[in-house]
């Protein structure tokens, strides 16, 4: 069940340092939205505000509203743990649990939440691994440690782990930046399939990747180092890459940045 | 003297190459050769000059070893290689200096301890055996040590683990600082002071001596070690794993229980085992609080008990040959106990270590 995200007036802080300033945007369901922009402009920070992972960082603080199909994630009665079950996340560096087997890694979300039936677990694991295009490569060694896989396989394992809990939204923070081109392609294909079921937000430093996988693209920038990052514009990917409405976007995309 | 060595070692060097990147070099066994030559020389010097002390022989050998290494390597290779070899030789000499006391301690304990160490010694107490006669055994002390150390571990391992989890995963602000401070202070408490502290309580509440009183003092000594080592191990767990678990919608306490602790469990066990090893040899609190006993007392909550370190002290104080033998045998039992704990800790650490299996 993919959901729409509506952000309005969102700012995030690290202690006294304001990392992003007054961001408003809409993320459409069943689509891929790409975040691009220079390093340090707050893409990761913004992404982490969308599943309340930002406040896990010491000193992390958020102002503003994030509506997930009309429910404010930052409402006073909202449980961040429940939010994170609805909005899953894949990190830049593959981080499978080192003490767990491949099977246990995928099952981790269900097991750790304590709500599963033993008989269903194997089905969920198989379905998730198939969903992450990893099943054929690992079906004969499900009981081997997850850290024994290659980097690209580990990242797909992490995606399988994230989709096993059936989230509505999947956030990906530069999921391919530590991977070789072939693994990258595998994950890009996967993103294309996953958007049928999930709302996907992906941060990427790779323009071609943004152009290839995303339906809409948001460009972030910051006026100077140490200043908070801002959303410059968000539009159909095609428009952003052919005819953006802001000059800074065009400069960044064509490499005439700074 | 080093001239002899030079002419000794020189033929070993291969013919020099010219105009290439490879240079003349000593064979790989050169270091061992230098050691043999310098030991032989030192023995020679010792005999010729009639030096009595073997310590002098050893020091001369060590000095010669470094000189010979330097001289030969300078002559055959070059200055840079010579410096490198001197550094290596120094490391070796220091290593051997450090190992000698350990090896000799182990050797003395084994050679003197095996005299009376047998099944009878391990399974009998000192009941009815006058201190200066042969016979008797260590069973009551072994029971005492196992029970006291076991109880101390039962108290301080969970407490220490929880304190460390608090400090690493939750602690910020004044309380965490205070806990850290007190743990630091506790690390420095001498065992006799911990014993006196419990003794005060014992007198205040009018309690008799018992193994449990000793366990309390041992637990005080053990706690800071457990907290510190567990803290370090928890800090080694990558933050990415915590975030990965949280991002799956796992509550924090479950994340700690199912991801952080399993990842660190090998190191934590090692830390606890080392802490146990540290307190297993404590004598002072036992003297104050457990009093010692010649008989078997299996109840740690009632009445005086013995313990291995206490037994060693007690036997040595008797001063007869038979008592000395018993003391050494008990020392061997104590060392074996600690050694086994260490091996178990290593086994668990290896078994539980995060698997890479690439
Ligand atoms: N853990 C942190 N503590 C303090 N400041 C941080 C932390 N993480 C990021 N920042 C700051 O927040 C800003 C945005 O960082 P980030 O969101 O990582 O940017 P991006 O992902 O676009 O490269 C940067 O100025 C960075 O220095
Ligand atoms: Mg980033």
Coordinates of C-alpha atoms in Angstrom, one line a residue, chain B residues 58-358:
Chain B
X58 CA 72.2 -13.4 30.1
X59 CA 72.7 -9.6 30.0
X60 CA 76.1 -10.0 28.2
X61 CA 74.4 -12.3 25.7
X62 CA 71.6 -9.8 25.1
X63 CA 74.1 -6.9 24.7
X64 CA 76.3 -9.0 22.3
X65 CA 73.2 -10.0 20.3
X66 CA 72.4 -6.4 19.6
X67 CA 76.0 -5.4 18.8
X68 CA 76.6 -8.4 16.6
X69 CA 73.4 -7.8 14.7
X70 CA 74.3 -4.2 14.1
X71 CA 78.0 -4.8 13.1
X72 CA 77.3 -7.7 10.8
X73 CA 74.3 -6.1 9.1
X74 CA 76.2 -2.9 8.6
X75 CA 79.1 -4.8 7.0
X76 CA 77.1 -7.1 4.8
X77 CA 74.0 -5.0 4.0
X78 CA 73.9 -1.3 4.9
X79 CA 73.2 1.2 7.6
X80 CA 69.5 1.3 7.1
X81 CA 69.1 -2.4 7.3
X82 CA 71.3 -2.4 10.3
X83 CA 69.1 0.0 12.2
X84 CA 66.1 -2.1 11.2
X85 CA 67.8 -5.2 12.6
X86 CA 68.8 -3.5 15.8
X87 CA 65.2 -2.5 16.4
X88 CA 64.0 -6.1 15.7
X89 CA 66.7 -7.4 18.0
X90 CA 65.7 -5.0 20.8
X91 CA 62.1 -6.1 20.5
X92 CA 63.2 -9.7 20.8
X93 CA 65.3 -9.0 23.8
X94 CA 62.5 -7.2 25.5
X95 CA 60.1 -10.0 24.7
X96 CA 62.4 -12.6 26.2
X97 CA 63.0 -10.4 29.3
X98 CA 59.2 -10.2 29.7
X99 CA 58.6 -13.9 29.2
X100 CA 61.4 -15.1 31.5
X101 CA 59.6 -14.3 34.8
X102 CA 56.4 -15.7 33.5
X103 CA 58.0 -18.9 32.3
X104 CA 59.9 -19.3 35.5
X105 CA 56.8 -18.7 37.6
X106 CA 54.9 -21.3 35.7
X107 CA 57.8 -23.7 35.9
X108 CA 58.3 -23.3 39.6
X109 CA 54.6 -23.8 40.3
X110 CA 54.4 -26.8 38.1
X111 CA 57.5 -28.5 39.3
X112 CA 56.8 -27.9 43.0
X113 CA 53.0 -28.2 42.7
X114 CA 52.8 -31.6 41.0
X115 CA 54.5 -33.3 44.0
X116 CA 51.3 -33.8 46.0
X117 CA 48.7 -32.9 43.3
X118 CA 46.6 -36.0 42.7
X119 CA 43.0 -37.3 42.9
X120 CA 43.3 -37.6 46.7
X121 CA 44.5 -34.0 47.1
X122 CA 41.6 -32.7 45.0
X123 CA 39.0 -34.7 46.8
X124 CA 39.9 -34.3 50.5
X125 CA 39.8 -31.5 53.0
X126 CA 42.3 -30.8 55.8
X127 CA 40.0 -32.4 58.4
X128 CA 42.1 -34.1 61.1
X129 CA 45.4 -33.4 59.4
X130 CA 47.9 -31.5 61.5
X131 CA 49.5 -28.8 59.4
X132 CA 53.0 -30.1 59.6
X133 CA 52.1 -33.6 58.5
X134 CA 51.6 -35.0 55.0
X135 CA 48.2 -35.8 53.7
X136 CA 45.1 -33.7 53.5
X137 CA 43.8 -31.9 50.4
X138 CA 42.4 -28.8 48.8
X139 CA 38.7 -29.9 48.2
X140 CA 37.2 -27.5 50.8
X141 CA 39.2 -24.6 49.5
X142 CA 38.2 -25.4 45.9
X143 CA 34.6 -25.6 46.8
X144 CA 34.9 -22.3 48.6
X145 CA 36.6 -20.5 45.7
X146 CA 34.0 -21.9 43.2
X147 CA 31.1 -20.8 45.4
X148 CA 32.5 -17.4 46.4
X149 CA 33.6 -16.5 42.9
X150 CA 30.4 -17.9 41.4
X151 CA 28.2 -15.8 43.7
X152 CA 30.3 -12.7 43.1
X153 CA 29.9 -13.2 39.3
X154 CA 26.2 -13.7 39.7
X155 CA 26.0 -10.4 41.4
X156 CA 28.4 -8.3 39.4
X157 CA 28.0 -9.6 35.9
X158 CA 24.3 -8.6 35.4
X159 CA 24.8 -5.4 37.3
X160 CA 27.9 -4.5 35.3
X161 CA 26.3 -5.5 32.0
X162 CA 23.2 -3.3 32.7
X163 CA 25.4 -0.4 33.9
X164 CA 27.4 -0.6 30.7
X165 CA 24.3 -0.8 28.5
X166 CA 23.0 2.3 30.3
X167 CA 26.2 4.2 29.8
X168 CA 26.6 3.3 26.1
X169 CA 23.0 3.2 24.9
X170 CA 21.1 5.6 27.1
X171 CA 23.4 7.6 29.3
X172 CA 23.8 11.2 28.7
X173 CA 24.0 14.1 31.2
X174 CA 24.8 14.2 34.9
X175 CA 23.8 10.7 35.9
X176 CA 26.0 9.0 33.2
X177 CA 28.9 11.2 34.2
X178 CA 28.4 10.3 37.9
X179 CA 28.3 6.6 37.1
X180 CA 31.4 6.8 35.0
X181 CA 33.2 8.7 37.8
X182 CA 32.2 6.1 40.4
X183 CA 33.2 3.2 38.2
X184 CA 36.6 4.9 37.8
X185 CA 36.9 5.3 41.6
X186 CA 35.9 1.8 42.2
X187 CA 38.5 0.5 39.8
X188 CA 41.1 1.8 42.2
X189 CA 39.7 0.3 45.5
X190 CA 42.3 -2.0 47.1
X191 CA 40.8 -5.4 48.0
X192 CA 41.4 -4.9 51.7
X193 CA 39.3 -1.8 51.7
X194 CA 36.4 -3.6 49.9
X195 CA 36.8 -6.2 52.6
X196 CA 36.7 -3.7 55.4
X197 CA 33.6 -2.1 53.9
X198 CA 31.7 -5.3 54.0
X199 CA 33.1 -6.1 57.4
X200 CA 31.6 -2.8 58.7
X201 CA 28.2 -3.9 57.4
X202 CA 28.7 -7.4 58.8
X203 CA 29.3 -5.9 62.3
X204 CA 26.5 -3.4 61.9
X205 CA 24.0 -6.1 61.2
X206 CA 25.6 -8.6 63.5
X207 CA 26.2 -11.3 60.9
X208 CA 28.7 -14.1 61.1
X209 CA 31.5 -14.8 58.6
X210 CA 30.4 -16.7 55.5
X211 CA 31.3 -17.3 51.9
X212 CA 28.6 -14.9 50.8
X213 CA 30.2 -12.0 52.7
X214 CA 33.4 -12.6 50.8
X215 CA 31.4 -12.8 47.5
X216 CA 30.0 -9.3 48.3
X217 CA 33.5 -7.9 48.6
X218 CA 34.7 -9.7 45.5
X219 CA 31.7 -8.4 43.6
X220 CA 32.7 -4.8 44.5
X221 CA 36.1 -5.6 43.1
X222 CA 34.7 -7.2 40.0
X223 CA 32.0 -4.7 39.1
X224 CA 34.1 -1.9 37.7
X225 CA 36.2 -4.3 35.5
X226 CA 33.0 -5.8 34.0
X227 CA 31.5 -2.3 33.4
X228 CA 34.6 -1.0 31.7
X229 CA 35.2 -4.0 29.5
X230 CA 31.6 -4.3 28.5
X231 CA 31.4 -0.6 27.8
X232 CA 34.4 -0.9 25.4
X233 CA 32.9 -3.8 23.7
X234 CA 29.5 -2.1 23.2
X235 CA 31.2 0.9 21.8
X236 CA 32.8 -1.3 19.1
X237 CA 29.4 -2.3 17.8
X238 CA 29.0 -0.1 14.6
X239 CA 26.3 2.5 14.8
X240 CA 25.1 1.4 11.4
X241 CA 23.7 -1.8 12.9
X242 CA 21.8 0.1 15.5
X243 CA 20.3 2.4 12.8
X244 CA 19.5 -0.6 10.6
X245 CA 17.6 -2.2 13.4
X246 CA 15.8 1.0 14.4
X247 CA 14.9 1.7 10.7
X248 CA 13.1 -1.7 10.6
X249 CA 10.8 -0.4 13.3
X250 CA 12.4 -2.3 16.1
X251 CA 12.0 -0.8 19.6
X252 CA 15.2 0.4 21.2
X253 CA 15.3 -2.2 24.0
X254 CA 14.8 -5.0 21.5
X255 CA 17.5 -3.6 19.2
X256 CA 19.9 -3.7 22.2
X257 CA 18.9 -7.2 23.2
X258 CA 18.8 -8.8 19.7
X259 CA 21.4 -6.9 17.7
X260 CA 23.9 -5.0 19.9
X261 CA 24.4 -7.5 22.7
X262 CA 24.7 -10.6 20.3
X263 CA 27.2 -8.7 18.2
X264 CA 29.4 -7.9 21.3
X265 CA 28.7 -11.0 23.3
X266 CA 32.1 -12.6 22.6
X267 CA 34.0 -9.6 23.9
X268 CA 31.7 -9.2 26.8
X269 CA 32.2 -12.8 27.9
X270 CA 36.0 -12.5 27.6
X271 CA 35.8 -9.4 29.8
X272 CA 33.7 -11.2 32.5
X273 CA 36.1 -14.1 32.5
X274 CA 39.1 -11.9 32.9
X275 CA 37.3 -10.1 35.8
X276 CA 36.7 -13.5 37.4
X277 CA 40.3 -14.5 36.9
X278 CA 41.3 -11.2 38.7
X279 CA 39.2 -11.9 41.8
X280 CA 39.9 -15.6 42.0
X281 CA 43.2 -14.8 43.6
X282 CA 42.0 -12.3 46.2
X283 CA 43.1 -13.2 49.7
X284 CA 42.5 -10.1 51.9
X285 CA 38.7 -10.0 51.8
X286 CA 38.5 -13.7 52.4
X287 CA 40.7 -13.4 55.5
X288 CA 38.4 -10.7 56.9
X289 CA 35.0 -12.0 55.9
X290 CA 35.2 -15.8 55.3
X291 CA 37.7 -16.6 58.0
X292 CA 39.0 -19.8 56.5
X293 CA 38.1 -23.4 57.5
X294 CA 39.8 -26.8 57.7
X295 CA 36.6 -28.6 57.0
X296 CA 34.3 -28.8 54.0
X297 CA 31.5 -26.3 54.2
X298 CA 29.4 -26.4 51.1
X299 CA 26.9 -23.7 52.3
X300 CA 28.3 -20.3 51.3
X301 CA 25.6 -18.5 53.3
X302 CA 26.4 -20.0 56.7
X303 CA 29.6 -20.4 58.5
X304 CA 33.3 -20.0 57.6
X305 CA 34.7 -21.3 54.4
X306 CA 38.1 -21.6 52.9
X307 CA 39.3 -20.6 49.4
X308 CA 42.4 -21.4 47.3
X309 CA 44.4 -18.2 47.9
X310 CA 43.5 -18.3 51.6
X311 CA 44.6 -22.0 51.7
X312 CA 47.9 -21.2 50.0
X313 CA 48.6 -18.5 52.6
X314 CA 47.5 -20.7 55.5
X315 CA 49.7 -23.6 54.4
X316 CA 52.7 -21.5 53.7
X317 CA 52.4 -20.0 57.2
X318 CA 52.6 -23.4 58.8
X319 CA 56.2 -23.7 57.4
X320 CA 56.7 -27.5 57.3
X321 CA 57.8 -29.2 54.1
X322 CA 54.5 -31.0 53.8
X323 CA 52.6 -27.7 54.1
X324 CA 54.9 -26.0 51.5
X325 CA 54.1 -28.9 49.1
X326 CA 50.4 -28.4 49.7
X327 CA 50.7 -24.6 49.2
X328 CA 52.4 -25.1 45.8
X329 CA 49.9 -27.7 44.7
X330 CA 47.0 -25.4 45.6
X331 CA 48.8 -22.6 43.7
X332 CA 48.9 -24.9 40.7
X333 CA 45.2 -25.6 41.1
X334 CA 44.5 -21.9 41.2
X335 CA 46.5 -21.2 38.1
X336 CA 44.9 -24.0 36.3
X337 CA 41.5 -22.7 37.3
X338 CA 42.3 -19.2 35.9
X339 CA 43.9 -20.8 32.8
X340 CA 40.8 -22.9 32.1
X341 CA 38.6 -19.8 32.5
X342 CA 40.7 -18.0 29.9
X343 CA 40.5 -20.8 27.5
X344 CA 36.8 -21.0 27.9
X345 CA 36.5 -17.3 27.3
X346 CA 38.6 -17.6 24.1
X347 CA 36.4 -20.4 22.9
X348 CA 33.3 -18.5 23.5
X349 CA 34.7 -15.4 21.9
X350 CA 35.6 -17.3 18.8
X351 CA 32.4 -19.2 18.7
X352 CA 30.2 -16.1 19.1
X353 CA 32.3 -13.7 17.0
X354 CA 30.4 -12.1 14.1
X355 CA 30.9 -14.4 11.2
X356 CA 32.4 -13.1 8.0
X357 CA 32.9 -16.4 6.1
X358 CA 33.6 -14.7 2.8

